[in-house]
Amino acid sequence: MQQFWGSVVNSSEAVANAGPDRSDRAFEQIIGNSAALESVLKQVEYVAPTDSTVLIHGETGTGKELIARAIHNASPRCGRALIKLNCAAIPLDLLESELFGHEKGAFTGAVAQKIGRFEMADGGTLFLDEVGDIPPALQPKLLRVLQEQEFERLGSGRTHKVNIRLVAATNRNLGEMAAQNEFRSDLYYRLNVFPISLPSLRERREDIPALVEHFVEIMSRRMGRYIRHIPAETLAAFSSYSWPGNIRELQNLVERAVIVAQDGVLPNPLPAFASSIGPLPSIQSVSRDPESAVSMTLRDSERALILQTLEATGGRIGGPKGAALKLGLNRTTLIYRMKKLGIYQPLRRVASLEDFMTPGRPGSPAGL
């Protein structure tokens, strides 16, 4: 396979020498086991050992930087630098200098030589976040360095060669921007070698309990506060919310809840919560071990939520009036969670045809 960036080390040899736990280390900060997330991580495993350019698509707050870091950590370049730049956070007149550097006196205010991000990332990985915000005037220079692996600093005629792996990210549709001449089509095609699309938090609701627990542990440790109990109603509110800000919004709301928590009980920080599922009874922690208290109470809360929803649906799991739909989960995901929590399908009335219908698909068996 041709290596556009040059060969740092043979990919297969590097992966073998790194040991079997490289992928585990690469994904250690990524929380969740939903099918949508597993699909993304499988793509990361495919592309990480190569030097191919990766373009990560996703809404704001979906964890694009974490995926970029996982790609770097699972690659042969994991021992080298991972350099990051948010293109939307840099003033347009300074972005070129940030990317390529400048010489002393190159422009007013350039009082010393500056090394750009491409030089910093030489031998490693460069992550360009919000690449869709790069101005049109700067796009030809970015295209050149991607194709030729060379550039000049501002104010210099000396050409610098680099050996980098580029990972770019955006929450914008670069294909539509290219069609409307708002983004260079040749640069778009050069970036879009291996696209990865991240799911929103709405598309992976089954990961919310694990994410809540993770952020509670982090915030509790940071603030020196002990959260012993996550009420079922709080977890239900989190599971039903639309999360326009995705995981970043969830993290911020958990932090808010930890700040205002009383008596070690995590409150619902959302301004309002409306759901067809009624409030659940409070469940007291059954463990006095501080390290396992949050985990145990979260498990209890999730179990109570599922049990009450099953009771409310007459034991239905699938179908338009089933528990899976009310909880915002896939039927198979709910069955998996039930087995993990030791919940067995309750006795129920005689099934009707309605129980075997999938919403939006007349005549299609949903199964239980």
CSV table of C-alpha atoms in Angstrom, one decimal:
chain,number,residue,atom,x,y,z
A,1,MET,CA,0.0,0.0,0.0
A,2,GLN,CA,1.3,3.4,-0.9
A,3,GLN,CA,2.2,5.6,2.0
A,4,PHE,CA,1.4,9.2,1.2
A,5,TRP,CA,3.0,10.5,4.4
A,6,GLY,CA,6.1,8.4,4.3
A,7,SER,CA,6.7,5.3,6.4
A,8,VAL,CA,7.5,5.8,10.1
A,9,VAL,CA,7.4,2.0,10.8
A,10,ASN,CA,5.6,-0.9,9.2
A,11,SER,CA,2.0,-0.8,10.5
A,12,SER,CA,1.5,-4.5,11.2
A,13,GLU,CA,4.9,-4.7,12.9
A,14,ALA,CA,4.1,-1.7,15.1
A,15,VAL,CA,0.8,-3.1,16.2
A,16,ALA,CA,2.3,-6.5,17.0
A,17,ASN,CA,5.2,-4.9,19.0
A,18,ALA,CA,2.8,-2.7,20.9
A,19,GLY,CA,1.1,-5.7,22.5
A,20,PRO,CA,-2.5,-6.8,22.6
A,21,ASP,CA,-3.7,-4.0,24.9
A,22,ARG,CA,-3.1,-1.1,22.5
A,23,SER,CA,-6.8,-0.9,21.4
A,24,ASP,CA,-7.9,-1.1,25.0
A,25,ARG,CA,-5.7,1.8,25.9
A,26,ALA,CA,-6.8,3.7,22.9
A,27,PHE,CA,-10.5,3.4,23.8
A,28,GLU,CA,-10.1,3.7,27.6
A,29,GLN,CA,-11.7,7.2,27.7
A,30,ILE,CA,-14.7,6.3,25.5
A,31,ILE,CA,-17.7,5.3,27.5
A,32,GLY,CA,-20.5,3.1,26.3
A,33,ASN,CA,-21.3,-0.2,24.6
A,34,SER,CA,-24.2,0.7,22.3
A,35,ALA,CA,-24.3,-0.7,18.8
A,36,ALA,CA,-23.9,2.8,17.3
A,37,LEU,CA,-20.7,3.4,19.3
A,38,GLU,CA,-19.3,-0.1,18.6
A,39,SER,CA,-19.7,0.5,14.9
A,40,VAL,CA,-17.6,3.7,15.2
A,41,LEU,CA,-14.9,1.9,17.2
A,42,LYS,CA,-14.7,-0.8,14.7
A,43,GLN,CA,-14.0,1.8,12.0
A,44,VAL,CA,-11.3,3.3,14.2
A,45,GLU,CA,-9.7,-0.2,14.5
A,46,TYR,CA,-9.7,-0.5,10.7
A,47,VAL,CA,-8.1,2.8,9.9
A,48,ALA,CA,-5.8,3.5,12.9
A,49,PRO,CA,-2.9,1.3,11.7
A,50,THR,CA,-2.7,3.1,8.4
A,51,ASP,CA,-1.5,6.6,7.6
A,52,SER,CA,-4.8,7.5,5.7
A,53,THR,CA,-6.5,10.9,6.3
A,54,VAL,CA,-9.6,10.6,8.4
A,55,LEU,CA,-12.6,13.0,8.4
A,56,ILE,CA,-14.8,12.8,11.5
A,57,HIS,CA,-18.4,14.1,11.1
A,58,GLY,CA,-20.6,14.8,14.1
A,59,GLU,CA,-22.7,17.2,16.0
A,60,THR,CA,-21.1,19.5,18.5
A,61,GLY,CA,-20.3,17.7,21.7
A,62,THR,CA,-20.3,14.1,20.3
A,63,GLY,CA,-16.6,13.5,21.2
A,64,LYS,CA,-14.8,14.0,17.9
A,65,GLU,CA,-11.5,14.8,19.7
A,66,LEU,CA,-11.8,11.6,21.7
A,67,ILE,CA,-12.1,9.6,18.5
A,68,ALA,CA,-9.1,11.5,17.0
A,69,ARG,CA,-7.1,10.6,20.1
A,70,ALA,CA,-8.2,7.0,19.9
A,71,ILE,CA,-7.0,6.8,16.2
A,72,HIS,CA,-3.6,8.3,17.2
A,73,ASN,CA,-3.2,6.0,20.2
A,74,ALA,CA,-4.0,2.9,18.2
A,75,SER,CA,-1.7,3.9,15.4
A,76,PRO,CA,2.1,3.3,14.9
A,77,ARG,CA,2.5,7.0,15.7
A,78,CYS,CA,1.2,6.6,19.2
A,79,GLY,CA,4.7,7.4,20.7
A,80,ARG,CA,4.9,10.7,18.8
A,81,ALA,CA,3.0,13.9,19.3
A,82,LEU,CA,-0.7,14.5,18.8
A,83,ILE,CA,-1.0,18.2,17.9
A,84,LYS,CA,-4.5,19.7,18.0
A,85,LEU,CA,-5.9,23.0,16.6
A,86,ASN,CA,-9.5,24.2,16.6
A,87,CYS,CA,-9.7,26.2,13.4
A,88,ALA,CA,-12.9,28.0,14.5
A,89,ALA,CA,-11.2,29.3,17.6
A,90,ILE,CA,-8.3,31.2,15.8
A,91,PRO,CA,-8.9,34.6,14.2
A,92,LEU,CA,-8.7,34.3,10.4
A,93,ASP,CA,-5.7,36.6,10.0
A,94,LEU,CA,-3.7,34.4,12.5
A,95,LEU,CA,-4.8,31.0,11.3
A,96,GLU,CA,-2.2,30.7,8.6
A,97,SER,CA,0.6,31.5,11.1
A,98,GLU,CA,-0.8,28.9,13.5
A,99,LEU,CA,-0.8,26.2,10.9
A,100,PHE,CA,2.4,27.0,9.1
A,101,GLY,CA,4.4,29.3,11.4
A,102,HIS,CA,6.2,32.5,10.5
A,103,GLU,CA,9.6,34.1,10.4
A,104,LYS,CA,10.5,37.1,12.5
A,105,GLY,CA,9.3,40.3,10.8
A,106,ALA,CA,7.0,38.4,8.5
A,107,PHE,CA,4.2,40.9,9.5
A,108,THR,CA,3.5,43.5,12.0
A,109,GLY,CA,3.7,42.0,15.5
A,110,ALA,CA,5.9,39.0,14.3
A,111,VAL,CA,8.7,39.8,16.8
A,112,ALA,CA,10.1,36.3,16.8
A,113,GLN,CA,10.1,33.1,14.7
A,114,LYS,CA,7.1,30.9,15.3
A,115,ILE,CA,6.8,27.1,14.6
A,116,GLY,CA,3.4,26.1,13.2
A,117,ARG,CA,1.3,23.1,14.0
A,118,PHE,CA,2.4,21.2,11.0
A,119,GLU,CA,6.0,21.3,12.1
A,120,MET,CA,5.0,20.5,15.7
A,121,ALA,CA,3.2,17.4,14.4
A,122,ASP,CA,6.1,16.1,12.2
A,123,GLY,CA,6.3,12.4,12.7
A,124,GLY,CA,3.0,12.3,14.6
A,125,THR,CA,-0.6,13.2,14.1
A,126,LEU,CA,-2.2,16.6,13.5
A,127,PHE,CA,-5.9,17.0,14.5
A,128,LEU,CA,-7.7,19.9,12.9
A,129,ASP,CA,-11.1,20.5,14.5
A,130,GLU,CA,-13.8,22.5,12.7
A,131,VAL,CA,-11.9,22.2,9.5
A,132,GLY,CA,-14.9,23.6,7.6
A,133,ASP,CA,-14.1,27.0,9.1
A,134,ILE,CA,-10.8,27.3,7.3
A,135,PRO,CA,-11.2,30.4,5.0
A,136,PRO,CA,-11.2,29.9,1.2
A,137,ALA,CA,-8.0,31.9,0.8
A,138,LEU,CA,-6.1,29.5,3.0
A,139,GLN,CA,-7.5,26.2,1.6
A,140,PRO,CA,-5.1,26.0,-1.4
A,141,LYS,CA,-2.1,26.0,0.9
A,142,LEU,CA,-3.7,23.3,3.1
A,143,LEU,CA,-4.4,21.3,0.0
A,144,ARG,CA,-0.7,21.6,-1.1
A,145,VAL,CA,0.7,20.3,2.2
A,146,LEU,CA,-1.7,17.4,2.1
A,147,GLN,CA,-0.7,16.5,-1.4
A,148,GLU,CA,3.0,17.3,-1.4
A,149,GLN,CA,3.8,17.1,2.3
A,150,GLU,CA,5.7,20.4,2.1
A,151,PHE,CA,5.0,24.1,2.9
A,152,GLU,CA,6.8,27.4,3.7
A,153,ARG,CA,6.5,29.5,6.8
A,154,LEU,CA,5.1,33.0,6.4
A,155,GLY,CA,7.9,35.3,5.4
A,156,SER,CA,10.2,32.5,4.3
A,157,GLY,CA,11.2,31.0,0.9
A,158,ARG,CA,12.5,27.8,2.5
A,159,THR,CA,10.5,24.7,1.9
A,160,HIS,CA,9.8,22.4,4.9
A,161,LYS,CA,9.1,18.7,4.5
A,162,VAL,CA,6.8,17.0,7.0
A,163,ASN,CA,5.7,13.5,7.8
A,164,ILE,CA,2.3,13.7,9.5
A,165,ARG,CA,-1.0,11.8,9.7
A,166,LEU,CA,-4.0,14.2,9.4
A,167,VAL,CA,-7.3,13.7,11.3
A,168,ALA,CA,-9.8,16.4,10.6
A,169,ALA,CA,-13.3,17.0,12.2
A,170,THR,CA,-16.3,19.1,11.4
A,171,ASN,CA,-19.9,19.5,12.4
A,172,ARG,CA,-20.7,21.0,8.9
A,173,ASN,CA,-21.6,19.2,5.7
A,174,LEU,CA,-18.5,19.7,3.6
A,175,GLY,CA,-20.0,18.0,0.6
A,176,GLU,CA,-22.9,20.5,0.5
A,177,MET,CA,-20.4,23.4,1.1
A,178,ALA,CA,-18.3,22.1,-1.8
A,179,ALA,CA,-21.4,21.9,-4.1
A,180,GLN,CA,-22.2,25.5,-3.2
A,181,ASN,CA,-18.6,26.7,-3.8
A,182,GLU,CA,-18.2,27.5,-0.1
A,183,PHE,CA,-15.4,24.9,0.3
A,184,ARG,CA,-12.9,23.7,-2.3
A,185,SER,CA,-14.1,20.4,-3.8
A,186,ASP,CA,-10.5,19.1,-4.3
A,187,LEU,CA,-9.7,19.8,-0.7
A,188,TYR,CA,-12.9,18.1,0.4
A,189,TYR,CA,-12.1,14.9,-1.6
A,190,ARG,CA,-8.6,15.0,-0.2
A,191,LEU,CA,-9.9,15.1,3.4
A,192,ASN,CA,-12.7,12.6,2.9
A,193,VAL,CA,-10.4,9.6,2.4
A,194,PHE,CA,-11.9,7.7,5.4
A,195,PRO,CA,-15.0,9.4,6.8
A,196,ILE,CA,-16.3,8.4,10.3
A,197,SER,CA,-19.7,9.7,11.3
A,198,LEU,CA,-20.3,9.9,15.1
A,199,PRO,CA,-23.8,9.3,16.4
A,200,SER,CA,-25.6,11.9,18.5
A,201,LEU,CA,-26.4,11.1,22.2
A,202,ARG,CA,-30.0,10.7,21.1
A,203,GLU,CA,-28.9,7.8,18.9
A,204,ARG,CA,-27.1,6.0,21.7
A,205,ARG,CA,-29.4,6.5,24.7
A,206,GLU,CA,-28.5,3.1,26.2
A,207,ASP,CA,-25.1,4.6,26.9
A,208,ILE,CA,-26.5,7.4,29.1
A,209,PRO,CA,-26.5,5.5,32.5
A,210,ALA,CA,-22.8,4.6,32.1
A,211,LEU,CA,-22.0,8.2,31.0
A,212,VAL,CA,-23.8,9.6,34.0
A,213,GLU,CA,-22.0,7.3,36.4
A,214,HIS,CA,-18.7,8.1,34.8
A,215,PHE,CA,-19.2,11.9,35.1
A,216,VAL,CA,-20.6,11.6,38.6
A,217,GLU,CA,-17.4,9.8,39.7
A,218,ILE,CA,-15.2,12.4,38.0
A,219,MET,CA,-17.0,15.4,39.4
A,220,SER,CA,-17.4,14.0,42.8
A,221,ARG,CA,-13.6,13.3,43.0
A,222,ARG,CA,-12.8,16.8,41.7
A,223,MET,CA,-15.1,18.6,44.1
A,224,GLY,CA,-14.5,16.3,47.1
A,225,ARG,CA,-18.2,15.5,47.3
A,226,TYR,CA,-19.7,12.1,47.9
A,227,ILE,CA,-22.7,11.1,45.8
A,228,ARG,CA,-24.2,7.9,47.2
A,229,HIS,CA,-27.4,7.7,45.2
A,230,ILE,CA,-28.7,8.5,41.8
A,231,PRO,CA,-32.5,8.5,41.9
A,232,ALA,CA,-34.4,6.6,39.3
A,233,GLU,CA,-36.4,9.8,38.3
A,234,THR,CA,-33.1,11.6,37.7
A,235,LEU,CA,-31.9,8.8,35.5
A,236,ALA,CA,-35.2,8.7,33.7
A,237,ALA,CA,-35.0,12.5,33.0
A,238,PHE,CA,-31.6,12.1,31.5
A,239,SER,CA,-32.7,9.1,29.4
A,240,SER,CA,-35.7,11.1,28.0
A,241,TYR,CA,-34.0,14.4,27.3
A,242,SER,CA,-33.2,15.3,23.7
A,243,TRP,CA,-29.5,16.4,24.4
A,244,PRO,CA,-29.0,19.0,21.7
A,245,GLY,CA,-25.5,19.6,23.1
A,246,ASN,CA,-24.8,15.8,23.3
A,247,ILE,CA,-22.2,14.4,25.7
A,248,ARG,CA,-20.7,17.8,26.5
A,249,GLU,CA,-24.1,19.0,27.6
A,250,LEU,CA,-24.6,15.9,29.7
A,251,GLN,CA,-21.2,16.4,31.4
A,252,ASN,CA,-22.0,20.0,32.2
A,253,LEU,CA,-25.4,19.1,33.6
A,254,VAL,CA,-24.0,16.3,35.8
A,255,GLU,CA,-21.4,18.8,37.1
A,256,ARG,CA,-24.3,21.2,37.9
A,257,ALA,CA,-26.2,18.4,39.7
A,258,VAL,CA,-23.1,17.4,41.8
A,259,ILE,CA,-22.7,21.1,42.8
A,260,VAL,CA,-26.2,21.4,44.2
A,261,ALA,CA,-26.6,17.9,45.5
A,262,GLN,CA,-27.9,17.5,49.1
A,263,ASP,CA,-27.2,14.5,51.4
A,264,GLY,CA,-25.3,12.7,48.6
A,265,VAL,CA,-28.4,12.4,46.3
A,266,LEU,CA,-27.9,13.5,42.7
A,267,PRO,CA,-30.8,15.8,41.8
A,268,ASN,CA,-32.4,16.3,38.3
A,269,PRO,CA,-30.7,19.4,36.9
A,270,LEU,CA,-33.0,19.7,33.9
A,271,PRO,CA,-35.4,22.7,34.1
A,272,ALA,CA,-38.4,20.5,33.3
A,273,PHE,CA,-39.1,16.8,32.6
A,274,ALA,CA,-42.2,15.5,31.0
A,275,SER,CA,-42.5,11.8,30.3
A,276,SER,CA,-45.2,9.2,29.9
A,277,ILE,CA,-43.3,7.2,32.6
A,278,GLY,CA,-44.4,8.2,36.1
A,279,PRO,CA,-42.0,9.0,38.9
A,280,LEU,CA,-40.3,6.0,40.4
A,281,PRO,CA,-39.9,5.2,44.1
A,282,SER,CA,-36.6,6.3,45.6
A,283,ILE,CA,-34.2,3.4,46.1
A,284,GLN,CA,-31.7,3.5,48.9
A,285,SER,CA,-28.2,2.4,48.4
A,286,VAL,CA,-27.4,-1.2,49.4
A,287,SER,CA,-23.7,-0.7,49.7
A,288,ARG,CA,-21.6,1.2,52.2
A,289,ASP,CA,-18.4,0.8,50.1
A,290,PRO,CA,-17.6,4.3,48.8
A,291,GLU,CA,-16.0,3.0,45.7
A,292,SER,CA,-19.0,0.9,44.6
A,293,ALA,CA,-21.9,3.1,46.0
A,294,VAL,CA,-22.5,5.1,42.9
A,295,SER,CA,-22.4,1.9,40.7
A,296,MET,CA,-24.8,0.0,42.9
A,297,THR,CA,-27.4,2.8,43.2
A,298,LEU,CA,-27.3,3.4,39.5
A,299,ARG,CA,-27.9,-0.3,38.9
A,300,ASP,CA,-30.8,-0.3,41.3
A,301,SER,CA,-32.3,2.8,39.7
A,302,GLU,CA,-32.0,1.4,36.2
A,303,ARG,CA,-33.5,-1.9,37.3
A,304,ALA,CA,-36.5,-0.1,39.0
A,305,LEU,CA,-37.0,2.0,35.9
A,306,ILE,CA,-37.2,-1.1,33.6
A,307,LEU,CA,-39.4,-3.0,36.0
A,308,GLN,CA,-41.9,-0.2,36.4
A,309,THR,CA,-42.0,0.4,32.6
A,310,LEU,CA,-42.7,-3.3,32.1
A,311,GLU,CA,-45.5,-3.2,34.6
A,312,ALA,CA,-47.0,-0.1,32.9
A,313,THR,CA,-46.9,-1.9,29.5
A,314,GLY,CA,-48.3,-5.1,30.8
A,315,GLY,CA,-45.1,-7.0,30.2
A,316,ARG,CA,-44.7,-5.9,26.6
A,317,ILE,CA,-41.1,-5.4,25.5
A,318,GLY,CA,-41.4,-4.7,21.7
A,319,GLY,CA,-44.1,-3.1,19.6
A,320,PRO,CA,-45.6,0.4,19.6
A,321,LYS,CA,-46.8,0.1,23.2
A,322,GLY,CA,-43.8,-1.8,24.5
A,323,ALA,CA,-41.3,-0.9,27.2
A,324,ALA,CA,-38.5,-0.5,24.7
A,325,LEU,CA,-40.2,2.3,22.8
A,326,LYS,CA,-41.1,4.1,26.1
A,327,LEU,CA,-37.5,3.9,27.3
A,328,GLY,CA,-36.1,5.1,24.0
A,329,LEU,CA,-34.2,1.8,23.5
A,330,ASN,CA,-34.0,-0.8,20.8
A,331,ARG,CA,-35.8,-4.0,21.7
A,332,THR,CA,-32.6,-6.1,21.6
A,333,THR,CA,-30.8,-3.5,23.8
A,334,LEU,CA,-33.6,-3.6,26.4
A,335,ILE,CA,-33.5,-7.4,26.5
A,336,TYR,CA,-29.7,-7.3,26.9
A,337,ARG,CA,-30.1,-4.8,29.8
A,338,MET,CA,-32.8,-7.0,31.4
A,339,LYS,CA,-30.5,-10.1,31.3
A,340,LYS,CA,-27.6,-8.1,32.8
A,341,LEU,CA,-29.8,-6.8,35.6
A,342,GLY,CA,-31.4,-10.2,36.3
A,343,ILE,CA,-34.8,-9.2,35.1
A,344,TYR,CA,-36.9,-11.9,33.6
A,345,GLN,CA,-39.9,-11.3,31.4
A,346,PRO,CA,-43.0,-11.1,33.6
A,347,LEU,CA,-46.2,-13.1,33.1
A,348,ARG,CA,-48.5,-11.1,30.9
A,349,ARG,CA,-52.0,-11.3,29.3
A,350,VAL,CA,-52.7,-13.2,26.1
A,351,ALA,CA,-50.7,-11.5,23.3
A,352,SER,CA,-52.6,-9.5,20.7
A,353,LEU,CA,-51.5,-8.8,17.1
A,354,GLU,CA,-50.5,-5.3,18.2
A,355,ASP,CA,-47.7,-6.8,20.3
A,356,PHE,CA,-45.9,-8.1,17.3
A,357,MET,CA,-45.9,-4.9,15.2
A,358,THR,CA,-42.9,-2.6,14.9
A,359,PRO,CA,-43.8,1.1,14.8
A,360,GLY,CA,-43.9,2.5,11.3
A,361,ARG,CA,-43.7,-1.0,9.7
A,362,PRO,CA,-47.3,-2.5,9.4
A,363,GLY,CA,-47.2,-6.2,9.4
A,364,SER,CA,-43.6,-6.5,10.6
A,365,PRO,CA,-43.1,-8.8,13.6
A,366,ALA,CA,-41.3,-7.1,16.4
A,367,GLY,CA,-40.6,-10.2,18.5
A,368,LEU,CA,-40.2,-10.2,22.3
